[in-house]
PDB file of C-alpha atoms in Angstrom:
ATOM      1  CA  MET A   1       3.645  -8.302  39.558  1.00 41.00           C
ATOM      2  CA  GLN A   2       0.959  -6.255  41.202  1.00 45.00           C
ATOM      3  CA  GLY A   3       0.563  -2.621  42.006  1.00 44.00           C
ATOM      4  CA  GLU A   4      -2.380  -0.282  42.175  1.00 46.00           C
ATOM      5  CA  ASN A   5      -4.757  -3.177  41.383  1.00 50.00           C
ATOM      6  CA  ILE A   6      -3.115  -3.756  37.978  1.00 52.00           C
ATOM      7  CA  THR A   7      -1.643  -7.184  37.292  1.00 56.00           C
ATOM      8  CA  ILE A   8       0.572  -8.445  34.498  1.00 66.00           C
ATOM      9  CA  TRP A   9      -1.039 -11.783  33.762  1.00 75.00           C
ATOM     10  CA  SER A  10       0.957 -14.789  32.559  1.00 80.00           C
ATOM     11  CA  ILE A  11      -2.079 -17.057  32.132  1.00 87.00           C
ATOM     12  CA  PHE A  12      -5.570 -16.369  30.828  1.00 88.00           C
ATOM     13  CA  PHE A  13      -8.736 -18.361  31.394  1.00 89.00           C
ATOM     14  CA  LEU A  14     -11.058 -18.770  28.438  1.00 89.00           C
ATOM     15  CA  GLU A  15     -14.741 -18.767  29.348  1.00 85.00           C
ATOM     16  CA  GLY A  16     -15.699 -20.369  26.038  1.00 82.00           C
ATOM     17  CA  PHE A  17     -18.966 -22.285  26.254  1.00 83.00           C
ATOM     18  CA  SER A  18     -18.443 -23.510  29.837  1.00 82.00           C
ATOM     19  CA  ARG A  19     -21.838 -22.095  30.838  1.00 81.00           C
ATOM     20  CA  TYR A  20     -23.379 -24.804  28.673  1.00 81.00           C
ATOM     21  CA  PRO A  21     -21.524 -28.028  29.566  1.00 81.00           C
ATOM     22  CA  LYS A  22     -23.973 -30.267  27.688  1.00 83.00           C
ATOM     23  CA  LEU A  23     -23.382 -28.234  24.539  1.00 85.00           C
ATOM     24  CA  GLU A  24     -19.605 -28.601  24.693  1.00 86.00           C
ATOM     25  CA  ILE A  25     -19.532 -32.204  23.411  1.00 89.00           C
ATOM     26  CA  VAL A  26     -21.764 -31.270  20.477  1.00 90.00           C
ATOM     27  CA  LEU A  27     -19.539 -28.276  19.692  1.00 88.00           C
ATOM     28  CA  PHE A  28     -16.438 -30.454  19.987  1.00 91.00           C
ATOM     29  CA  VAL A  29     -17.716 -32.927  17.395  1.00 92.00           C
ATOM     30  CA  PHE A  30     -18.972 -30.119  15.126  1.00 90.00           C
ATOM     31  CA  SER A  31     -15.705 -28.168  15.344  1.00 90.00           C
ATOM     32  CA  LEU A  32     -13.504 -31.234  14.896  1.00 93.00           C
ATOM     33  CA  VAL A  33     -15.366 -32.421  11.786  1.00 93.00           C
ATOM     34  CA  MET A  34     -15.379 -28.918  10.274  1.00 92.00           C
ATOM     35  CA  TYR A  35     -11.681 -28.435  11.064  1.00 93.00           C
ATOM     36  CA  LEU A  36     -10.662 -31.746   9.466  1.00 94.00           C
ATOM     37  CA  ILE A  37     -12.742 -30.978   6.368  1.00 93.00           C
ATOM     38  CA  THR A  38     -11.138 -27.528   6.220  1.00 93.00           C
ATOM     39  CA  LEU A  39      -7.626 -28.968   6.368  1.00 94.00           C
ATOM     40  CA  LEU A  40      -8.397 -31.689   3.836  1.00 93.00           C
ATOM     41  CA  GLY A  41     -10.292 -29.470   1.397  1.00 92.00           C
ATOM     42  CA  ASN A  42      -7.869 -26.558   1.387  1.00 93.00           C
ATOM     43  CA  SER A  43      -4.755 -28.768   1.338  1.00 94.00           C
ATOM     44  CA  THR A  44      -6.159 -30.751  -1.581  1.00 92.00           C
ATOM     45  CA  LEU A  45      -6.997 -27.580  -3.484  1.00 90.00           C
ATOM     46  CA  ILE A  46      -3.477 -26.194  -2.956  1.00 91.00           C
ATOM     47  CA  LEU A  47      -1.919 -29.488  -4.063  1.00 92.00           C
ATOM     48  CA  ILE A  48      -4.075 -29.738  -7.188  1.00 89.00           C
ATOM     49  CA  THR A  49      -3.292 -26.184  -8.283  1.00 87.00           C
ATOM     50  CA  ILE A  50       0.424 -26.931  -7.926  1.00 88.00           C
ATOM     51  CA  LEU A  51       0.390 -30.270  -9.754  1.00 89.00           C
ATOM     52  CA  ASP A  52      -2.087 -29.467 -12.555  1.00 86.00           C
ATOM     53  CA  SER A  53      -0.443 -27.243 -15.175  1.00 83.00           C
ATOM     54  CA  ARG A  54      -3.871 -26.241 -16.516  1.00 85.00           C
ATOM     55  CA  LEU A  55      -4.570 -24.465 -13.225  1.00 82.00           C
ATOM     56  CA  GLN A  56      -1.491 -22.214 -13.373  1.00 83.00           C
ATOM     57  CA  THR A  57      -3.719 -19.161 -13.820  1.00 86.00           C
ATOM     58  CA  PRO A  58      -4.139 -15.960 -11.774  1.00 89.00           C
ATOM     59  CA  MET A  59      -7.448 -17.065 -10.264  1.00 87.00           C
ATOM     60  CA  TYR A  60      -5.975 -20.292  -8.912  1.00 88.00           C
ATOM     61  CA  LEU A  61      -2.833 -18.527  -7.706  1.00 90.00           C
ATOM     62  CA  PHE A  62      -5.038 -16.285  -5.585  1.00 92.00           C
ATOM     63  CA  LEU A  63      -7.164 -19.261  -4.597  1.00 90.00           C
ATOM     64  CA  GLY A  64      -4.069 -21.087  -3.347  1.00 91.00           C
ATOM     65  CA  ASN A  65      -3.256 -18.074  -1.174  1.00 93.00           C
ATOM     66  CA  LEU A  66      -6.838 -18.000   0.108  1.00 92.00           C
ATOM     67  CA  SER A  67      -6.647 -21.671   1.051  1.00 92.00           C
ATOM     68  CA  SER A  68      -3.346 -21.096   2.871  1.00 93.00           C
ATOM     69  CA  MET A  69      -4.949 -18.286   4.855  1.00 93.00           C
ATOM     70  CA  ASP A  70      -7.919 -20.456   5.769  1.00 92.00           C
ATOM     71  CA  ILE A  71      -5.634 -23.215   7.062  1.00 94.00           C
ATOM     72  CA  CYS A  72      -3.593 -20.746   9.145  1.00 93.00           C
ATOM     73  CA  TYR A  73      -6.699 -18.961  10.431  1.00 91.00           C
ATOM     74  CA  THR A  74      -8.462 -22.082  11.661  1.00 92.00           C
ATOM     75  CA  SER A  75      -5.251 -23.620  13.029  1.00 92.00           C
ATOM     76  CA  ALA A  76      -4.663 -20.514  15.144  1.00 89.00           C
ATOM     77  CA  SER A  77      -7.780 -21.019  17.253  1.00 88.00           C
ATOM     78  CA  ILE A  78      -9.618 -24.304  16.622  1.00 91.00           C
ATOM     79  CA  PRO A  79      -7.031 -26.701  18.189  1.00 91.00           C
ATOM     80  CA  THR A  80      -7.133 -24.648  21.405  1.00 89.00           C
ATOM     81  CA  LEU A  81     -10.930 -24.650  21.290  1.00 89.00           C
ATOM     82  CA  LEU A  82     -11.016 -28.449  20.861  1.00 91.00           C
ATOM     83  CA  VAL A  83      -8.718 -28.984  23.844  1.00 89.00           C
ATOM     84  CA  ASN A  84     -10.646 -26.584  26.058  1.00 88.00           C
ATOM     85  CA  LEU A  85     -14.017 -28.097  25.162  1.00 88.00           C
ATOM     86  CA  LEU A  86     -12.850 -31.343  26.780  1.00 87.00           C
ATOM     87  CA  SER A  87     -10.913 -29.757  29.633  1.00 83.00           C
ATOM     88  CA  SER A  88     -12.069 -28.367  32.955  1.00 79.00           C
ATOM     89  CA  GLN A  89      -9.114 -25.945  33.010  1.00 82.00           C
ATOM     90  CA  LYS A  90      -9.567 -23.741  29.947  1.00 85.00           C
ATOM     91  CA  THR A  91      -6.311 -21.792  30.010  1.00 87.00           C
ATOM     92  CA  ILE A  92      -3.821 -20.243  27.618  1.00 89.00           C
ATOM     93  CA  ILE A  93      -0.465 -18.645  28.378  1.00 90.00           C
ATOM     94  CA  PHE A  94       0.204 -14.995  27.553  1.00 88.00           C
ATOM     95  CA  SER A  95       2.521 -15.713  24.615  1.00 89.00           C
ATOM     96  CA  GLY A  96       0.029 -18.219  23.205  1.00 90.00           C
ATOM     97  CA  CYS A  97      -2.735 -15.659  23.513  1.00 90.00           C
ATOM     98  CA  ALA A  98      -0.601 -13.055  21.722  1.00 91.00           C
ATOM     99  CA  VAL A  99       0.209 -15.439  18.848  1.00 93.00           C
ATOM    100  CA  GLN A 100      -3.425 -16.515  18.569  1.00 93.00           C
ATOM    101  CA  MET A 101      -4.638 -12.919  18.466  1.00 92.00           C
ATOM    102  CA  TYR A 102      -2.044 -11.921  15.879  1.00 94.00           C
ATOM    103  CA  LEU A 103      -2.615 -14.863  13.534  1.00 93.00           C
ATOM    104  CA  SER A 104      -6.391 -14.474  13.630  1.00 91.00           C
ATOM    105  CA  LEU A 105      -6.157 -10.751  12.868  1.00 91.00           C
ATOM    106  CA  ALA A 106      -3.464 -11.218  10.222  1.00 94.00           C
ATOM    107  CA  MET A 107      -5.247 -13.959   8.291  1.00 92.00           C
ATOM    108  CA  GLY A 108      -8.637 -12.238   8.509  1.00 88.00           C
ATOM    109  CA  SER A 109      -7.187  -8.904   7.383  1.00 90.00           C
ATOM    110  CA  THR A 110      -5.208 -10.473   4.550  1.00 94.00           C
ATOM    111  CA  GLU A 111      -8.301 -12.257   3.289  1.00 91.00           C
ATOM    112  CA  CYS A 112     -10.212  -8.955   3.145  1.00 90.00           C
ATOM    113  CA  VAL A 113      -7.602  -7.490   0.807  1.00 93.00           C
ATOM    114  CA  LEU A 114      -7.221 -10.689  -1.225  1.00 94.00           C
ATOM    115  CA  LEU A 115     -10.958 -10.920  -1.908  1.00 92.00           C
ATOM    116  CA  ALA A 116     -10.814  -7.403  -3.376  1.00 93.00           C
ATOM    117  CA  VAL A 117      -7.814  -8.429  -5.503  1.00 94.00           C
ATOM    118  CA  MET A 118      -9.737 -11.470  -6.750  1.00 92.00           C
ATOM    119  CA  ALA A 119     -12.679  -9.223  -7.680  1.00 92.00           C
ATOM    120  CA  TYR A 120     -10.278  -7.073  -9.734  1.00 94.00           C
ATOM    121  CA  ASP A 121      -9.016 -10.249 -11.411  1.00 93.00           C
ATOM    122  CA  ARG A 122     -12.588 -11.229 -12.388  1.00 91.00           C
ATOM    123  CA  TYR A 123     -13.223  -7.675 -13.631  1.00 92.00           C
ATOM    124  CA  ILE A 124     -10.229  -7.823 -15.979  1.00 93.00           C
ATOM    125  CA  ALA A 125     -11.109 -11.356 -17.125  1.00 90.00           C
ATOM    126  CA  ILE A 126     -14.655 -10.403 -18.154  1.00 90.00           C
ATOM    127  CA  CYS A 127     -14.420  -6.732 -19.083  1.00 90.00           C
ATOM    128  CA  ASN A 128     -11.008  -6.892 -20.816  1.00 90.00           C
ATOM    129  CA  PRO A 129     -10.613 -10.555 -21.849  1.00 88.00           C
ATOM    130  CA  LEU A 130      -8.192  -9.902 -24.730  1.00 90.00           C
ATOM    131  CA  ARG A 131      -5.797  -7.970 -22.518  1.00 92.00           C
ATOM    132  CA  TYR A 132      -6.238 -10.262 -19.509  1.00 92.00           C
ATOM    133  CA  PRO A 133      -3.031 -12.325 -20.037  1.00 91.00           C
ATOM    134  CA  ILE A 134      -1.018  -9.109 -20.393  1.00 92.00           C
ATOM    135  CA  ILE A 135      -2.517  -7.200 -17.459  1.00 93.00           C
ATOM    136  CA  MET A 136      -2.692 -10.140 -15.059  1.00 92.00           C
ATOM    137  CA  ASN A 137       0.710 -11.655 -15.798  1.00 92.00           C
ATOM    138  CA  ARG A 138       2.415 -13.778 -13.146  1.00 90.00           C
ATOM    139  CA  GLN A 139       4.594 -10.946 -11.843  1.00 93.00           C
ATOM    140  CA  VAL A 140       1.559  -8.715 -11.266  1.00 94.00           C
ATOM    141  CA  CYS A 141      -0.329 -11.552  -9.574  1.00 94.00           C
ATOM    142  CA  VAL A 142       2.572 -12.267  -7.217  1.00 94.00           C
ATOM    143  CA  GLN A 143       2.844  -8.563  -6.383  1.00 95.00           C
ATOM    144  CA  LEU A 144      -0.893  -8.286  -5.649  1.00 95.00           C
ATOM    145  CA  ALA A 145      -0.799 -11.389  -3.439  1.00 95.00           C
ATOM    146  CA  THR A 146       2.263 -10.021  -1.613  1.00 96.00           C
ATOM    147  CA  VAL A 147       0.537  -6.684  -0.989  1.00 95.00           C
ATOM    148  CA  SER A 148      -2.412  -8.570   0.510  1.00 95.00           C
ATOM    149  CA  TRP A 149      -0.179 -10.518   2.906  1.00 96.00           C
ATOM    150  CA  VAL A 150       1.958  -7.516   3.890  1.00 96.00           C
ATOM    151  CA  THR A 151      -1.071  -5.282   4.498  1.00 94.00           C
ATOM    152  CA  GLY A 152      -2.823  -7.881   6.625  1.00 93.00           C
ATOM    153  CA  CYS A 153       0.239  -8.859   8.648  1.00 95.00           C
ATOM    154  CA  LEU A 154       1.366  -5.285   9.366  1.00 94.00           C
ATOM    155  CA  THR A 155      -2.055  -4.028  10.436  1.00 92.00           C
ATOM    156  CA  ALA A 156      -2.486  -7.111  12.644  1.00 92.00           C
ATOM    157  CA  LEU A 157       0.934  -6.534  14.230  1.00 93.00           C
ATOM    158  CA  LEU A 158       0.032  -2.915  14.973  1.00 90.00           C
ATOM    159  CA  GLU A 159      -3.308  -3.844  16.553  1.00 89.00           C
ATOM    160  CA  THR A 160      -1.872  -6.728  18.583  1.00 91.00           C
ATOM    161  CA  CYS A 161       1.059  -4.714  19.967  1.00 89.00           C
ATOM    162  CA  CYS A 162      -1.205  -1.847  21.010  1.00 85.00           C
ATOM    163  CA  ALA A 163      -3.804  -4.165  22.574  1.00 86.00           C
ATOM    164  CA  LEU A 164      -1.284  -6.144  24.638  1.00 84.00           C
ATOM    165  CA  GLN A 165       0.304  -3.004  26.059  1.00 84.00           C
ATOM    166  CA  LEU A 166      -2.894  -2.043  27.869  1.00 83.00           C
ATOM    167  CA  PRO A 167      -3.085  -2.898  31.595  1.00 84.00           C
ATOM    168  CA  LEU A 168      -5.655  -5.626  32.238  1.00 84.00           C
ATOM    169  CA  CYS A 169      -7.787  -5.829  35.379  1.00 84.00           C
ATOM    170  CA  GLY A 170      -8.615  -9.509  34.968  1.00 83.00           C
ATOM    171  CA  ASN A 171      -7.579 -12.691  33.190  1.00 85.00           C
ATOM    172  CA  LEU A 172     -10.956 -14.300  32.407  1.00 88.00           C
ATOM    173  CA  ILE A 173     -11.667 -13.853  28.701  1.00 88.00           C
ATOM    174  CA  ASP A 174     -15.351 -14.292  27.878  1.00 85.00           C
ATOM    175  CA  HIS A 175     -14.639 -16.032  24.585  1.00 85.00           C
ATOM    176  CA  PHE A 176     -13.274 -19.334  23.304  1.00 86.00           C
ATOM    177  CA  THR A 177     -10.208 -17.643  21.806  1.00 87.00           C
ATOM    178  CA  CYS A 178      -8.043 -14.580  22.441  1.00 88.00           C
ATOM    179  CA  GLU A 179     -10.228 -12.440  20.200  1.00 85.00           C
ATOM    180  CA  ILE A 180      -9.069  -8.841  20.407  1.00 85.00           C
ATOM    181  CA  LEU A 181     -12.447  -7.317  21.319  1.00 82.00           C
ATOM    182  CA  ALA A 182     -12.941  -9.851  24.115  1.00 84.00           C
ATOM    183  CA  VAL A 183      -9.452  -9.149  25.504  1.00 87.00           C
ATOM    184  CA  LEU A 184      -9.983  -5.379  25.361  1.00 84.00           C
ATOM    185  CA  LYS A 185     -13.020  -5.749  27.640  1.00 85.00           C
ATOM    186  CA  LEU A 186     -10.533  -6.623  30.405  1.00 86.00           C
ATOM    187  CA  ALA A 187      -8.602  -3.363  29.985  1.00 83.00           C
ATOM    188  CA  CYS A 188      -8.447  -1.177  33.087  1.00 83.00           C
ATOM    189  CA  THR A 189      -8.336   1.987  31.005  1.00 77.00           C
ATOM    190  CA  SER A 190      -9.415   2.937  27.506  1.00 74.00           C
ATOM    191  CA  SER A 191      -6.879   3.958  24.886  1.00 74.00           C
ATOM    192  CA  LEU A 192      -7.803   6.653  22.391  1.00 79.00           C
ATOM    193  CA  LEU A 193      -4.823   5.673  20.240  1.00 79.00           C
ATOM    194  CA  LEU A 194      -5.907   2.027  20.072  1.00 79.00           C
ATOM    195  CA  ASP A 195      -9.516   3.028  19.382  1.00 80.00           C
ATOM    196  CA  MET A 196      -8.385   5.216  16.485  1.00 86.00           C
ATOM    197  CA  ILE A 197      -6.087   2.486  15.140  1.00 83.00           C
ATOM    198  CA  MET A 198      -8.828  -0.149  15.274  1.00 81.00           C
ATOM    199  CA  LEU A 199     -11.323   2.193  13.639  1.00 82.00           C
ATOM    200  CA  GLY A 200      -8.858   3.057  10.884  1.00 84.00           C
ATOM    201  CA  VAL A 201      -7.978  -0.599  10.268  1.00 84.00           C
ATOM    202  CA  SER A 202     -11.656  -1.599  10.267  1.00 79.00           C
ATOM    203  CA  VAL A 203     -12.471   1.047   7.657  1.00 80.00           C
ATOM    204  CA  LEU A 204      -9.378   0.160   5.615  1.00 83.00           C
ATOM    205  CA  LEU A 205     -10.029  -3.595   5.590  1.00 83.00           C
ATOM    206  CA  LEU A 206     -13.823  -3.886   5.576  1.00 80.00           C
ATOM    207  CA  PRO A 207     -15.798  -1.084   3.854  1.00 83.00           C
ATOM    208  CA  ILE A 208     -13.069  -0.027   1.398  1.00 88.00           C
ATOM    209  CA  PRO A 209     -12.354  -3.522  -0.039  1.00 89.00           C
ATOM    210  CA  MET A 210     -16.091  -4.204  -0.069  1.00 87.00           C
ATOM    211  CA  LEU A 211     -16.655  -0.969  -2.021  1.00 91.00           C
ATOM    212  CA  LEU A 212     -13.972  -1.994  -4.534  1.00 92.00           C
ATOM    213  CA  ILE A 213     -15.638  -5.395  -4.894  1.00 92.00           C
ATOM    214  CA  CYS A 214     -19.047  -3.786  -5.461  1.00 91.00           C
ATOM    215  CA  VAL A 215     -17.653  -1.398  -8.084  1.00 93.00           C
ATOM    216  CA  SER A 216     -15.932  -4.302  -9.856  1.00 92.00           C
ATOM    217  CA  TYR A 217     -19.164  -6.273  -9.967  1.00 91.00           C
ATOM    218  CA  VAL A 218     -21.142  -3.298 -11.264  1.00 92.00           C
ATOM    219  CA  PHE A 219     -18.830  -3.210 -14.304  1.00 92.00           C
ATOM    220  CA  ILE A 220     -18.874  -7.015 -14.543  1.00 91.00           C
ATOM    221  CA  LEU A 221     -22.674  -7.136 -14.483  1.00 89.00           C
ATOM    222  CA  SER A 222     -23.008  -4.383 -17.081  1.00 90.00           C
ATOM    223  CA  THR A 223     -20.600  -6.272 -19.349  1.00 89.00           C
ATOM    224  CA  ILE A 224     -22.417  -9.581 -18.887  1.00 87.00           C
ATOM    225  CA  LEU A 225     -25.795  -7.997 -19.720  1.00 86.00           C
ATOM    226  CA  ARG A 226     -24.381  -6.726 -23.003  1.00 86.00           C
ATOM    227  CA  ILE A 227     -23.448 -10.255 -24.117  1.00 83.00           C
ATOM    228  CA  SER A 228     -25.937 -11.271 -26.799  1.00 81.00           C
ATOM    229  CA  SER A 229     -26.066 -15.041 -26.294  1.00 81.00           C
ATOM    230  CA  ALA A 230     -27.543 -16.688 -23.206  1.00 81.00           C
ATOM    231  CA  GLU A 231     -24.745 -19.255 -23.241  1.00 81.00           C
ATOM    232  CA  GLY A 232     -22.146 -16.505 -23.190  1.00 78.00           C
ATOM    233  CA  ARG A 233     -23.859 -14.736 -20.301  1.00 82.00           C
ATOM    234  CA  ASN A 234     -24.081 -17.961 -18.297  1.00 82.00           C
ATOM    235  CA  LYS A 235     -20.429 -18.765 -18.918  1.00 80.00           C
ATOM    236  CA  ALA A 236     -19.318 -15.277 -17.895  1.00 78.00           C
ATOM    237  CA  PHE A 237     -21.451 -15.281 -14.765  1.00 80.00           C
ATOM    238  CA  SER A 238     -20.259 -18.763 -13.756  1.00 79.00           C
ATOM    239  CA  THR A 239     -16.672 -17.497 -13.559  1.00 76.00           C
ATOM    240  CA  CYS A 240     -17.751 -15.004 -10.865  1.00 82.00           C
ATOM    241  CA  ALA A 241     -20.354 -17.009  -8.964  1.00 82.00           C
ATOM    242  CA  ALA A 242     -17.888 -18.813  -6.691  1.00 82.00           C
ATOM    243  CA  HIS A 243     -16.003 -15.653  -5.736  1.00 84.00           C
ATOM    244  CA  LEU A 244     -19.207 -13.700  -5.152  1.00 85.00           C
ATOM    245  CA  THR A 245     -20.564 -16.464  -2.893  1.00 84.00           C
ATOM    246  CA  VAL A 246     -17.372 -16.499  -0.805  1.00 84.00           C
ATOM    247  CA  VAL A 247     -17.399 -12.695  -0.555  1.00 86.00           C
ATOM    248  CA  ILE A 248     -20.985 -12.663   0.736  1.00 84.00           C
ATOM    249  CA  LEU A 249     -20.280 -15.363   3.335  1.00 81.00           C
ATOM    250  CA  TYR A 250     -17.108 -13.666   4.517  1.00 81.00           C
ATOM    251  CA  TYR A 251     -18.306 -10.080   4.728  1.00 79.00           C
ATOM    252  CA  VAL A 252     -21.680 -10.847   6.300  1.00 78.00           C
ATOM    253  CA  ALA A 253     -19.895 -12.619   9.155  1.00 74.00           C
ATOM    254  CA  ALA A 254     -17.081 -10.057   9.434  1.00 70.00           C
ATOM    255  CA  LEU A 255     -19.347  -7.004   9.375  1.00 70.00           C
ATOM    256  CA  SER A 256     -21.698  -8.551  11.931  1.00 70.00           C
ATOM    257  CA  MET A 257     -18.716  -9.053  14.267  1.00 66.00           C
ATOM    258  CA  TYR A 258     -16.734  -5.833  13.923  1.00 60.00           C
ATOM    259  CA  LEU A 259     -19.058  -3.101  12.651  1.00 58.00           C
ATOM    260  CA  LYS A 260     -22.008  -3.405  15.016  1.00 58.00           C
ATOM    261  CA  PRO A 261     -22.947  -1.567  18.222  1.00 56.00           C
ATOM    262  CA  SER A 262     -21.575  -3.391  21.249  1.00 55.00           C
ATOM    263  CA  SER A 263     -25.023  -3.745  22.808  1.00 50.00           C
ATOM    264  CA  SER A 264     -26.749  -5.127  19.722  1.00 43.00           C
ATOM    265  CA  SER A 265     -26.206  -8.758  20.722  1.00 49.00           C
ATOM    266  CA  SER A 266     -25.057 -10.773  23.674  1.00 62.00           C
ATOM    267  CA  GLN A 267     -21.559 -12.162  24.085  1.00 68.00           C
ATOM    268  CA  GLU A 268     -22.918 -15.666  23.547  1.00 71.00           C
ATOM    269  CA  ILE A 269     -24.226 -14.713  20.107  1.00 74.00           C
ATOM    270  CA  ASP A 270     -20.846 -13.156  19.334  1.00 74.00           C
ATOM    271  CA  LYS A 271     -19.198 -16.476  20.169  1.00 79.00           C
ATOM    272  CA  ILE A 272     -21.507 -18.390  17.851  1.00 78.00           C
ATOM    273  CA  ILE A 273     -20.902 -15.898  15.008  1.00 77.00           C
ATOM    274  CA  SER A 274     -17.165 -16.098  15.630  1.00 80.00           C
ATOM    275  CA  LEU A 275     -17.258 -19.907  15.570  1.00 82.00           C
ATOM    276  CA  LEU A 276     -19.173 -19.957  12.279  1.00 79.00           C
ATOM    277  CA  TYR A 277     -16.857 -17.287  10.872  1.00 78.00           C
ATOM    278  CA  GLY A 278     -13.775 -19.240  11.944  1.00 80.00           C
ATOM    279  CA  VAL A 279     -14.860 -22.768  10.991  1.00 83.00           C
ATOM    280  CA  LEU A 280     -17.722 -22.797   8.515  1.00 83.00           C
ATOM    281  CA  THR A 281     -16.464 -20.197   6.028  1.00 84.00           C
ATOM    282  CA  PRO A 282     -12.954 -21.706   5.611  1.00 88.00           C
ATOM    283  CA  MET A 283     -14.554 -25.138   5.190  1.00 88.00           C
ATOM    284  CA  LEU A 284     -16.968 -23.938   2.495  1.00 86.00           C
ATOM    285  CA  ASN A 285     -14.399 -21.985   0.433  1.00 84.00           C
ATOM    286  CA  PRO A 286     -12.710 -24.968  -1.264  1.00 85.00           C
ATOM    287  CA  ILE A 287     -16.055 -26.703  -1.742  1.00 84.00           C
ATOM    288  CA  ILE A 288     -17.534 -23.654  -3.462  1.00 83.00           C
ATOM    289  CA  TYR A 289     -14.505 -23.103  -5.695  1.00 79.00           C
ATOM    290  CA  SER A 290     -14.077 -26.770  -6.608  1.00 75.00           C
ATOM    291  CA  LEU A 291     -17.709 -26.876  -7.722  1.00 63.00           C
TER     292      LEU A 291
END
């Protein structure tokens, strides 16, 4: 339907990396290999934590949730990317775009909260080891994981609904996925409400969890430094090293995407960052934790 130069689009075209046709085959192979490793690594980690009774601990409960998020996050966008890299018609229907946008936002947002929860778990384990089994009992762990999922899914639903209600003046998305910022560039008008919602969600899910993680690690580090033996310090630090590595990888990519001035980098660089954020980080998570 069309009126006053505003169209309700049923199909979107994804620009992707079509400006660099020779690069598309390389990206296809890279993305396919990373995606398969992601599925294999995270699925194996989930299966092992279920089957091995020794791994029925809070850390591995949260890790199983993290692996589930990584599988959902990559599966929301990478299959479409793989198809479009080999296709001349890089299209996606409106409902597919909406689902892709929602799942990407929901899994990314949930992971932000879960990483903060995992930092709290490490804080209790190191700073209050004797009370750890009491404080982090299974009921508490399930509740914390549920809060992470509910927070991420609800904020993603709010952002997606608001974004898709805006009138769009085009259907060519300059991205390889229906990333919300790329879709909003097609909006005919700006929305103060959506801008405020996105700002509030960004502050809620990026700086605040990161601040909680930093505070947790300040207490963790001070506790580790008070341990008299070098062996004890190394053992305590090793329990946090994997989580801290994942946090750094995740937040560096996320902050570079969502909390930067729009003119600080080109759209092509944004695509590369988004690809690394969506493929490389989920692939590395199970490798880092299994080590």
